[in-house]
Short mmCIF file of C-alpha atoms in Angstrom, two decimals:
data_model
loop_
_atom_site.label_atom_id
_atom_site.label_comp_id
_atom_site.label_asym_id
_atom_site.label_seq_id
_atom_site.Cartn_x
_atom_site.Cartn_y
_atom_site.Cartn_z
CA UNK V 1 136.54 248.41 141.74
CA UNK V 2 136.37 248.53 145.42
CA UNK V 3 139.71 247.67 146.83
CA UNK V 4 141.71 250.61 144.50
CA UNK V 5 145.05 250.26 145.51
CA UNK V 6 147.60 249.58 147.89
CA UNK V 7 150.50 252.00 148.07
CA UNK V 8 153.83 250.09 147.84
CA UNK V 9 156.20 253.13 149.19
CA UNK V 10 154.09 252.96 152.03
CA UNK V 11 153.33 249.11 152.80
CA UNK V 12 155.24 248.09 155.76
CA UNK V 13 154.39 244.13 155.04
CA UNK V 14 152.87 243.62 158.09
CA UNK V 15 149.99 241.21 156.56
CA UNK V 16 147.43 242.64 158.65
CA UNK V 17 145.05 243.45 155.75
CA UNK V 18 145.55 239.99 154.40
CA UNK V 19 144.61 237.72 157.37
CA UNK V 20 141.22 240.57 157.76
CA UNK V 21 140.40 240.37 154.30
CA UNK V 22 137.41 237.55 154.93
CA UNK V 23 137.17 237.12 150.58
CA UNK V 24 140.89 236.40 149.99
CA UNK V 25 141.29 239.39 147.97
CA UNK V 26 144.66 240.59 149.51
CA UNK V 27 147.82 238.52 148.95
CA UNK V 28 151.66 238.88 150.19
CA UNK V 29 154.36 239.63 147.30
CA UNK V 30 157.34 237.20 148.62
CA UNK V 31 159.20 239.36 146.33
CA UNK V 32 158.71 242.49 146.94
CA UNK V 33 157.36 242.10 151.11
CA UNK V 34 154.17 244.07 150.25
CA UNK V 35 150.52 243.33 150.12
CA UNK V 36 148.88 243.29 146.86
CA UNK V 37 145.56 243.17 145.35
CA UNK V 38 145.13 239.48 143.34
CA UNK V 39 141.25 239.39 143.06
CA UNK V 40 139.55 242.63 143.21
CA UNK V 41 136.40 241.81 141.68
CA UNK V 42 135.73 239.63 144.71
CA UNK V 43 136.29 242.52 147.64
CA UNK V 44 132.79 242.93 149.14
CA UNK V 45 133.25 246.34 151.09
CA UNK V 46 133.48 245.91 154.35
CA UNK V 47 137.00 247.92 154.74
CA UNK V 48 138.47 245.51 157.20
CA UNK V 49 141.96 245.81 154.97
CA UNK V 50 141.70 249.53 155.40
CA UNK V 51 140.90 249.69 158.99
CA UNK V 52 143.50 247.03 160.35
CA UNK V 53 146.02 248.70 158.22
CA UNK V 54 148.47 250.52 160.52
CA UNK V 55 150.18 252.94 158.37
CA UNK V 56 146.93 253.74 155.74
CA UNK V 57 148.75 252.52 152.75
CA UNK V 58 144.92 250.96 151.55
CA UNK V 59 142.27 253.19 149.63
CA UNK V 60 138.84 251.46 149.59
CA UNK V 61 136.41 253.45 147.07
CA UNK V 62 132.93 253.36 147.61
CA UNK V 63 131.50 252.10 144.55
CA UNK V 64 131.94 248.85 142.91
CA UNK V 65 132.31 248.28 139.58
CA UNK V 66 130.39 244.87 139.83
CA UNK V 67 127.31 244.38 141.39
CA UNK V 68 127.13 242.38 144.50
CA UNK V 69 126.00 239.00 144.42
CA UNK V 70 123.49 237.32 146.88
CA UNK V 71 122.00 234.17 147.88
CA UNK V 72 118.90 234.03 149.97
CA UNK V 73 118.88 230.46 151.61
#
């Protein structure tokens, strides 16, 4: 997996890593005011989230479980 996790205690809800996250991976818990991870499988990488977080609550691993897929047009 690329996106591993987003820590909770340390999530401030700001929704920064959401409106970056160009694949729609990251989502808002109305619930619980954090960001969460819906669809993993689709993060590409490019550690936007992790970047544009301000308090570092996102860990971005380097590998991915699932190849990349890509079009040539």
């Amino acid at each position: 997996m690329a996106i591993e996790r987003i820590d909770a205690d340390i999530c401030i809800g700001c929704a920064a890593c959401v409106d970056s996250c160009a694949m729609d991976v990251i989502r808002m818990d109305d619930e619980q005011g954090v960001a969460v991870i819906r669809y993993p499988g689709d993060c590409i990488l490019c550690h936007f989230c992790e970047f544009d977080c301000p308090v570092d609550a996102i860990t971005v691993s380097p590998d991915k479980s699932e190849p990349l897929m890509l079009s040539w047009g």
